[in-house]
Coordinates of C-alpha atoms and ligand atoms in Angstrom, one line a residue:
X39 CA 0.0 0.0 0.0
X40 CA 1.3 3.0 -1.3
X41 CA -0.8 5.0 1.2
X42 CA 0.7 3.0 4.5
X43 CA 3.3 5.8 5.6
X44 CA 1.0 9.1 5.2
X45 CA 0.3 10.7 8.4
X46 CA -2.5 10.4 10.9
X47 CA -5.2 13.6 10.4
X48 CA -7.2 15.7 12.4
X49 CA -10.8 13.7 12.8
X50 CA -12.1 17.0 12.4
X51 CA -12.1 17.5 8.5
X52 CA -14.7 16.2 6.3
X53 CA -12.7 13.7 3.7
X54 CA -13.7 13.2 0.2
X55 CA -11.0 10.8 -0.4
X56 CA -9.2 8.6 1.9
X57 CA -5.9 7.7 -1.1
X58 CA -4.8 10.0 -1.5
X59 CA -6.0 11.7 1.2
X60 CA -8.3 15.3 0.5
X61 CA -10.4 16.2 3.0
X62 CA -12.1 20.1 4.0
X63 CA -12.4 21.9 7.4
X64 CA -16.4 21.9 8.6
X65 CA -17.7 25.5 7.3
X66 CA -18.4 26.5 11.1
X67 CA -14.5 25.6 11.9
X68 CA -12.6 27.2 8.9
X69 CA -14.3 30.6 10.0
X70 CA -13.3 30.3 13.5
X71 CA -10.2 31.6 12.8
X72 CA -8.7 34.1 10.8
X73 CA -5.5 31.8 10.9
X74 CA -6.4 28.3 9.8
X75 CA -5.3 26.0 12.3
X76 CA -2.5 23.7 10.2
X77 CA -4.1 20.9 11.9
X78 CA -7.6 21.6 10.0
X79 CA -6.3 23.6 7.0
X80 CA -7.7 22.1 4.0
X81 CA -5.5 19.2 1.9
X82 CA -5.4 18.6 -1.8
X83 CA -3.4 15.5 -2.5
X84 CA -2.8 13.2 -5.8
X85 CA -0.7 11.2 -4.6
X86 CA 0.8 9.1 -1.6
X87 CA 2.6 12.0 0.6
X88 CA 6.5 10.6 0.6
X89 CA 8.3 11.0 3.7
X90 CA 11.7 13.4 3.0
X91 CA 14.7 13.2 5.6
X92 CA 15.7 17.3 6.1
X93 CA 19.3 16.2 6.5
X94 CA 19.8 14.9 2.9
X95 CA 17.0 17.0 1.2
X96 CA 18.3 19.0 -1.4
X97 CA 16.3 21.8 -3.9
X98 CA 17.7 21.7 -7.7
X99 CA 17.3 25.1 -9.1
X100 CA 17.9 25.2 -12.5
X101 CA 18.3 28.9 -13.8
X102 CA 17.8 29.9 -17.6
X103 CA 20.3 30.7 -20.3
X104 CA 23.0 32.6 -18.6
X105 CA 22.3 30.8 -15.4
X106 CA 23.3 28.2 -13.7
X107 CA 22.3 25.2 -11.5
X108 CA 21.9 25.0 -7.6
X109 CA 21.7 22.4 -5.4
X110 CA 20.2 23.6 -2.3
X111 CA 19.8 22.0 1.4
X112 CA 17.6 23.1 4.2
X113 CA 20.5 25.0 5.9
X114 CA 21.3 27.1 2.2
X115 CA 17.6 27.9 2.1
X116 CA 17.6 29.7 5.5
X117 CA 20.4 31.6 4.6
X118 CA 18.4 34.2 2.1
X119 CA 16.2 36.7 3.6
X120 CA 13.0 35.1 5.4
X121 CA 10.0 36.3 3.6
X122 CA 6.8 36.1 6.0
X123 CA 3.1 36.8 4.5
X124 CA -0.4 35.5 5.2
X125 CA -1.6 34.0 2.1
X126 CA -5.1 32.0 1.3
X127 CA -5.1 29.0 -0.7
X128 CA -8.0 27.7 -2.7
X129 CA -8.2 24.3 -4.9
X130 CA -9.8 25.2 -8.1
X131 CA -12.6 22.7 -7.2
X132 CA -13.5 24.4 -4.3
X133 CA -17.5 24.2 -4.2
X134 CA -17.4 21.6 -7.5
X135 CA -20.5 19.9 -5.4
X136 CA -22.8 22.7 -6.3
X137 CA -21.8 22.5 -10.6
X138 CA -22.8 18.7 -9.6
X139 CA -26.4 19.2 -8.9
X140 CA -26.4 21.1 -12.5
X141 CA -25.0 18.0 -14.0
X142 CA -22.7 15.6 -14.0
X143 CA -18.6 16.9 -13.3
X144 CA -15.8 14.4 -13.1
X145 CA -13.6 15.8 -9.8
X146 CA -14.2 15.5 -5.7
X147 CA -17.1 16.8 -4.6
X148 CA -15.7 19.9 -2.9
X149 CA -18.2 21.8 -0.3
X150 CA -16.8 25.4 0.5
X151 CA -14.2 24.3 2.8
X152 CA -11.2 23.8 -0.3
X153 CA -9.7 27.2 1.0
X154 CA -7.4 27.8 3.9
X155 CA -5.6 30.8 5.0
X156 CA -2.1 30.5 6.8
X157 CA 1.3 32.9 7.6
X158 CA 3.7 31.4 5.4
X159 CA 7.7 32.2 5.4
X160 CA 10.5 31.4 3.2
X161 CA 12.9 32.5 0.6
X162 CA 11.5 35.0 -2.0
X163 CA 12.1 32.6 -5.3
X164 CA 12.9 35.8 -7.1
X165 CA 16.6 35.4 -4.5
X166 CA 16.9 31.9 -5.2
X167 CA 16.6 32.4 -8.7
X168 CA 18.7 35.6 -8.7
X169 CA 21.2 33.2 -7.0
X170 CA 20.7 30.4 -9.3
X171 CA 22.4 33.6 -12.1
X172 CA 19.0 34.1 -13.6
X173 CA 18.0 37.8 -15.0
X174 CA 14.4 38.3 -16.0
X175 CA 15.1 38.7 -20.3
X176 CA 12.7 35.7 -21.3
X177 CA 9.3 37.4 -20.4
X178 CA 7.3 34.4 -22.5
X179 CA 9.6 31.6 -20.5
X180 CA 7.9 29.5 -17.4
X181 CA 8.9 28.4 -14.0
X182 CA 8.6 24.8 -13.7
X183 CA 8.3 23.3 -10.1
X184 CA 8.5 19.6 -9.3
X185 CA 6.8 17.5 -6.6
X186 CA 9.0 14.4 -5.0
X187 CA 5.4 12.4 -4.6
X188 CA 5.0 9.9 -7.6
X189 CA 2.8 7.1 -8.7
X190 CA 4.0 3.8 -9.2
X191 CA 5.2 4.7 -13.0
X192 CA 7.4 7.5 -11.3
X193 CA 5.3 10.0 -12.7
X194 CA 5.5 13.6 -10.4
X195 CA 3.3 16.5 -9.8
X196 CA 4.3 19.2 -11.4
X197 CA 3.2 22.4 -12.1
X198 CA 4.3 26.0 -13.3
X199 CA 3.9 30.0 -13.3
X200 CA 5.0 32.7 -15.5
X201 CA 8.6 33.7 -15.2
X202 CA 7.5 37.6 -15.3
X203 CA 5.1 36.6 -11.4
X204 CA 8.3 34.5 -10.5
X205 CA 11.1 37.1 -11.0
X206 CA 8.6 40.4 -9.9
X207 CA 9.1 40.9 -6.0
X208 CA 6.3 42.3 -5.3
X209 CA 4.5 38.9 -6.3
X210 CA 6.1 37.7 -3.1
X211 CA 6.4 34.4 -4.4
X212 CA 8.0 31.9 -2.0
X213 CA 10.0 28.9 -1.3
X214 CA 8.2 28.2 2.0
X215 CA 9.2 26.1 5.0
X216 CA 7.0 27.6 7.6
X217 CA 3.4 27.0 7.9
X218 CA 2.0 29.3 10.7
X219 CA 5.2 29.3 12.9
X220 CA 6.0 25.3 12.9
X221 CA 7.6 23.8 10.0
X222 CA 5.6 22.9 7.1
X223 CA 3.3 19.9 8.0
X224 CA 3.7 16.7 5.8
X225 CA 0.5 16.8 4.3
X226 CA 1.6 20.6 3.2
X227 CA 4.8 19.4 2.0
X228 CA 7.5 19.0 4.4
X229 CA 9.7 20.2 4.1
X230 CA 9.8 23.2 1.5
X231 CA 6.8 24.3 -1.2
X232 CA 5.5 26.7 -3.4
X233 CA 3.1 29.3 -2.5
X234 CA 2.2 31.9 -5.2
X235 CA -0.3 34.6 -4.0
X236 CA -3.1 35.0 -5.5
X237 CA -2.9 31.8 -7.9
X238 CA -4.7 28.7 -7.9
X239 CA -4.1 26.2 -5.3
X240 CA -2.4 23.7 -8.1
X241 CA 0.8 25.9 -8.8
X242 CA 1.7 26.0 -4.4
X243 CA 3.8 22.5 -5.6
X244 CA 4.6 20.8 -2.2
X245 CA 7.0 18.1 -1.5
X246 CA 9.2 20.5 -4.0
X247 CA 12.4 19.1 -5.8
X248 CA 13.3 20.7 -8.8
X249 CA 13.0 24.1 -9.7
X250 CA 13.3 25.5 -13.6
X251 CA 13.3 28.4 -15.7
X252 CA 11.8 26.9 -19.2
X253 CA 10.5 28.5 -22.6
X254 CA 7.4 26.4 -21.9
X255 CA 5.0 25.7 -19.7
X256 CA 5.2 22.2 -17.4
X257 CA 4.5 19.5 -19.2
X258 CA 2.4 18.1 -16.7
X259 CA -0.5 16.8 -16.6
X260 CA -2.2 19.0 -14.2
X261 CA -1.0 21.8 -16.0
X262 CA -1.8 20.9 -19.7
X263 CA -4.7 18.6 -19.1
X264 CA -6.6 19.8 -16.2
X265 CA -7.2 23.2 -14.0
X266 CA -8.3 24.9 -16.9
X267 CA -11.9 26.4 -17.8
X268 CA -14.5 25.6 -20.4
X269 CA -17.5 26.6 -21.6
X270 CA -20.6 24.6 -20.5
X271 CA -21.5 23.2 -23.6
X272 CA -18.2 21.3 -24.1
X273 CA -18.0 17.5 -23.0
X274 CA -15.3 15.3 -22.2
X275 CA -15.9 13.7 -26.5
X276 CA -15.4 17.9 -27.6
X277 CA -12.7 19.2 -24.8
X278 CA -9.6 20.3 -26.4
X279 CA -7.2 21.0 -23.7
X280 CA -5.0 22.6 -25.9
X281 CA -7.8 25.9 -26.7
X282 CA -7.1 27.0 -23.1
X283 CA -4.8 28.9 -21.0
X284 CA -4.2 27.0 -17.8
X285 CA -5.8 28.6 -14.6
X286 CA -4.0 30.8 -12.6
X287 CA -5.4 34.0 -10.7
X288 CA -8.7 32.5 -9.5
X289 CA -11.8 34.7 -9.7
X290 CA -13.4 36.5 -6.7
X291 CA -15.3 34.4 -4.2
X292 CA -17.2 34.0 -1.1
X293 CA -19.4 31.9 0.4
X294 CA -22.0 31.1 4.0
X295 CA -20.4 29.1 6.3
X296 CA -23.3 29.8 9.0
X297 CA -25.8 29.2 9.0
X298 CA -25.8 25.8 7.3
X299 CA -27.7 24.8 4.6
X300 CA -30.8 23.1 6.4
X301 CA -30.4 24.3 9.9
X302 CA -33.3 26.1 12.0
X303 CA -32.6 29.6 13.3
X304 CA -34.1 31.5 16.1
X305 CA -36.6 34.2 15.3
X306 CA -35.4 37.8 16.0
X307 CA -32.2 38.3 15.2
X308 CA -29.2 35.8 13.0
X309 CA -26.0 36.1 12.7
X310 CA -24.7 35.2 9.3
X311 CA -20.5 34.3 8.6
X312 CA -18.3 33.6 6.0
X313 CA -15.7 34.2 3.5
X314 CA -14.5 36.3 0.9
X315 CA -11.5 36.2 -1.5
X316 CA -10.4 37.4 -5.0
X317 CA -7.0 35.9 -7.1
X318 CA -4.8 38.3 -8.0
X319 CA -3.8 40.4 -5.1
X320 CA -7.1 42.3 -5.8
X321 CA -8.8 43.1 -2.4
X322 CA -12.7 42.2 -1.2
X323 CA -14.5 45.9 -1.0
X324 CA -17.8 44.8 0.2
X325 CA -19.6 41.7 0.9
X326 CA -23.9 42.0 0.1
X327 CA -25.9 39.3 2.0
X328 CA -29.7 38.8 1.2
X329 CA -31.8 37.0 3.3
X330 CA -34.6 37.0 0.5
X331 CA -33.0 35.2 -2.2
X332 CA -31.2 38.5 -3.6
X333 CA -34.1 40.9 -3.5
X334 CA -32.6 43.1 -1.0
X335 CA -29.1 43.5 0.1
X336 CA -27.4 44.4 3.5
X337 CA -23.9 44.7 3.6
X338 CA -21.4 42.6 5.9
X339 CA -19.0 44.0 8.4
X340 CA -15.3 42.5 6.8
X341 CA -12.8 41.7 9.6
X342 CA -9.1 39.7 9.7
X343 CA -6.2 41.7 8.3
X344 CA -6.3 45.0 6.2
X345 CA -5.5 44.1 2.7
X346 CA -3.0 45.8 1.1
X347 CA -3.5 47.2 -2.6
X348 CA -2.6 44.7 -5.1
X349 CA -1.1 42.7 -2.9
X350 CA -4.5 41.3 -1.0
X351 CA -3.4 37.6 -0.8
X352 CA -5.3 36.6 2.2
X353 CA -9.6 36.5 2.4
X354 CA -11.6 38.7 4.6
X355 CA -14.1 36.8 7.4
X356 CA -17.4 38.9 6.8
X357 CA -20.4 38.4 9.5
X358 CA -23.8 40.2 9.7
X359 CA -26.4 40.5 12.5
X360 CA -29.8 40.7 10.6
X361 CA -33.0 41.0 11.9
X362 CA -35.2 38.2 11.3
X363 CA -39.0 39.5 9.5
X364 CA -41.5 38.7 12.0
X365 CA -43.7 35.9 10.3
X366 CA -41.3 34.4 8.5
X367 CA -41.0 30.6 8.2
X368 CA -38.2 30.4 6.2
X369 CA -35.0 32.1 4.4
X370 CA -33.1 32.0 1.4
X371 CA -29.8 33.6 2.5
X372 CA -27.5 34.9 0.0
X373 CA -24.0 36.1 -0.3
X374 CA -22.0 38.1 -2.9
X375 CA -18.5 39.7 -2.7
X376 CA -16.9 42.4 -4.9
X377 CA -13.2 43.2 -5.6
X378 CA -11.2 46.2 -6.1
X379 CA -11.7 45.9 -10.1
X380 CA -15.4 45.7 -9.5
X381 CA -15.9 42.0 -10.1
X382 CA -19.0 39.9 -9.1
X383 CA -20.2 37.0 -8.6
X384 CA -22.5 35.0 -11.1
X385 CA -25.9 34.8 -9.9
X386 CA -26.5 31.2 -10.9
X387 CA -24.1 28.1 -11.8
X388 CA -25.2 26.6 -14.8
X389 CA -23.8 29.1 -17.5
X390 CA -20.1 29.0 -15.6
X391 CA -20.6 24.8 -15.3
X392 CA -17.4 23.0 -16.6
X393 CA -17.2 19.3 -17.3
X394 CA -14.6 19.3 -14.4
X395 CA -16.1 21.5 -12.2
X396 CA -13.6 24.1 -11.4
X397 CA -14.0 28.0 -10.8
X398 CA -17.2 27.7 -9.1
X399 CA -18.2 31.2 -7.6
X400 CA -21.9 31.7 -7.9
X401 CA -23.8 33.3 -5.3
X402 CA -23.5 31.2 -2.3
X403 CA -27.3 30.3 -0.8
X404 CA -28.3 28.8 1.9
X405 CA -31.9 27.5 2.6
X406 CA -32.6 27.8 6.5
X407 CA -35.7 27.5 8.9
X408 CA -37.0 30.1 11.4
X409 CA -38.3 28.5 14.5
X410 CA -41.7 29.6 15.6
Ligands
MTE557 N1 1.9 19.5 -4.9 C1 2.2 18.3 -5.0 N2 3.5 17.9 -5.0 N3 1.3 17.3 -5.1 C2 -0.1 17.6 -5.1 O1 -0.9 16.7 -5.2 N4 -1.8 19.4 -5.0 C3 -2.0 20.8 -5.5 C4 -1.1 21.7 -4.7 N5 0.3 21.2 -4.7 C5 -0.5 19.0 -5.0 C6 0.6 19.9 -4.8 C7 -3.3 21.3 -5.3 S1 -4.4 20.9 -6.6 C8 -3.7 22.1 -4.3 S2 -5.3 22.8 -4.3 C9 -2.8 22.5 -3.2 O2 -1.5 21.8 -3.4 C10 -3.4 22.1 -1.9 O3 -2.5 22.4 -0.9 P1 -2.8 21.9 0.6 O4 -2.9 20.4 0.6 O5 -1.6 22.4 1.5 O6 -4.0 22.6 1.0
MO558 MO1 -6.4 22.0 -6.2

């Protein structure tokens, strides 16, 4: 069993798949915190999670023409400048279960919880590279990041970003070792990763072991044959990978994490939570909630860290106090976010459904009871 050696989890999470393992914080847990807990932060495995010794891990860096390569232990990485941000990382399948009950997607069934926010430190990969004798000239050429987890054929994860985010230091993009304080956590892949602000979950490779500059993109599998969008009359016999760019910044997003779908509130007054979160750096302005299904609008009080302009890599937590109509049996609670460039959120699902059920950001709705 390639499984036997991954680590024991928090009985906590909801899993979708035991191996490899993915599993999703409980809404009402993953907006406790501003912080998530590394204990409950959300994990997004394809593979068994190999088990790397520090003392003999090594980074290959291999810079671009005019560069040079790098081997790199544990002790060589702590010697650039510690970089320390708080970023949020969400799985382009996060809510895939609501494209389901459209129609059929091929992909785990993904509630809200596939997003996790956590302060993350390491070496800026603009130094390493820098180091590595790399100048920024290329601006079509790729950063190519391999995983050490394979299948049985040997095949890695892999994954890449543009050189232009990967050189720019403002893009803070880092070689991490630090989740939250404590080394990174061997489901988030001890001991050094990716983590790109702003970009899909898929490019944060974990378990890294090679770094390169290329003039293409990663030949990977999840980079040239999934994460990417489609439009929803194309099916698995029609799909040509090919026609589309692979997904990066991720659209703006929120979504009710309480109530629950279901639940009975009291009459009088409820208290409504969540999330909100744009790709990009772009920053969450306002956050309408309805409690009518979107006839009327009241806006949420955003709390957690100030986002910075362009650089806003971390959500917002967003609760409202609303008074509950008197005589009402039921409600249909809503919730929209907007981002500094003035993108929404569709109102429905079906015309963004995609046969694999990424980039799901409709209004978030939530069907509760009043108790009489
Ligand atoms: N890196 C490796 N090496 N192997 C993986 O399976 N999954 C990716 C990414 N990096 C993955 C990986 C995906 S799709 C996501 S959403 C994030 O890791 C999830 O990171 P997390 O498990 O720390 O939440
Ligand atoms: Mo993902």
């Amino acid at each position: 069993d390639p499984y036997a050696d991954d680590p024991i989890r928090h009985r906590a999470l909801n899993v979708n798949s035991q191996r490899p393992f993915n599993a999703e914080p409980p809404p009402e847990l993953l907006t406790e915190n501003y912080i998530t807990p590394n204990p409950i932060f959300f994990t997004r495995n394809h593979l068994p999670v190999p088990n790397l010794d520090p003392d003999t891990y090594r980074l290959h860096v291999v810079g671009g023409p005019g560069g040079h390569s790098l081997s790199l232990s544990l002790d060589d990485l702590y010697k650039f400048p510690k970089h320390e941000i708080t970023v949020t990382l969400q799985c382009a399948g996060n809510r895939r279960s609501e494209m389901t009950q459209v129609k059929e997607v091929k992909g785990l069934e993904w509630r809200t919880g596939a997003i996790s926010t956590a302060r993350w430190a390491g070496a800026r990969l603009c130094d390493v590279l820098a180091q590595a004798g790399h100048q920024l000239c290329e601006t079509e050429a790729h950063v190519c990041f391999e995983g050490l987890d394979s299948d049985p054929s040997g095949t890695t994860y892999g994954a890449s970003i543009p050189l232009a985010r990967a050189m720019d230091p403002e893009a803070e993009v880092l070689l991490a070792y630090e989740m939250n304080g404590q080394p990174l956590p061997r489901d988030h892949g001890f001991p050094v990763r990716v983590v790109v602000p702003g970009v899909v979950g898929a490019r944060h490779v974990k378990w890294l072991g090679r770094v390169s500059v290329e003039p293409e993109e990663s030949y990977s599998h999840w980079q040239r044959r999934d994460y990417k969008g489609f439009s929803p009359s194309v099916d698995w016999d029609t799909v040509d990978f090919d026609s589309a760019p692979s997904i990066q910044e991720l659209p703006v997003q929120s979504a009710i994490t309480e109530p629950q779908d279901g639940e009975t509130v009291e009459s009088g007054e409820v208290t409504i939570k969540g999330y909100a979160w744009s790709g990009g750096g772009r920053a969450v302005i306002r956050v309408d909630v309805s409690l009518d299904g979107g006839l009327t609008w009241q806006t949420a009080e955003l709390y957690g860290e100030e986002q910075r302009p362009r650089k806003a890599w971390a959500w917002r937590l967003w609760q409202l106090q609303a008074l509950v109509p008197a005589g009402q049996k039921e409600l249909n609670i809503v919730c929209k976010a907007v981002d500094d460039s003035y993108n929404v959120q569709p109102d429905t699902v079906a015309p963004i459904w995609n046969l694999r059920g990424v980039l799901s950001n409709a209004w978030h709705r939530v069907h509760v009871h009043v108790a009489s």
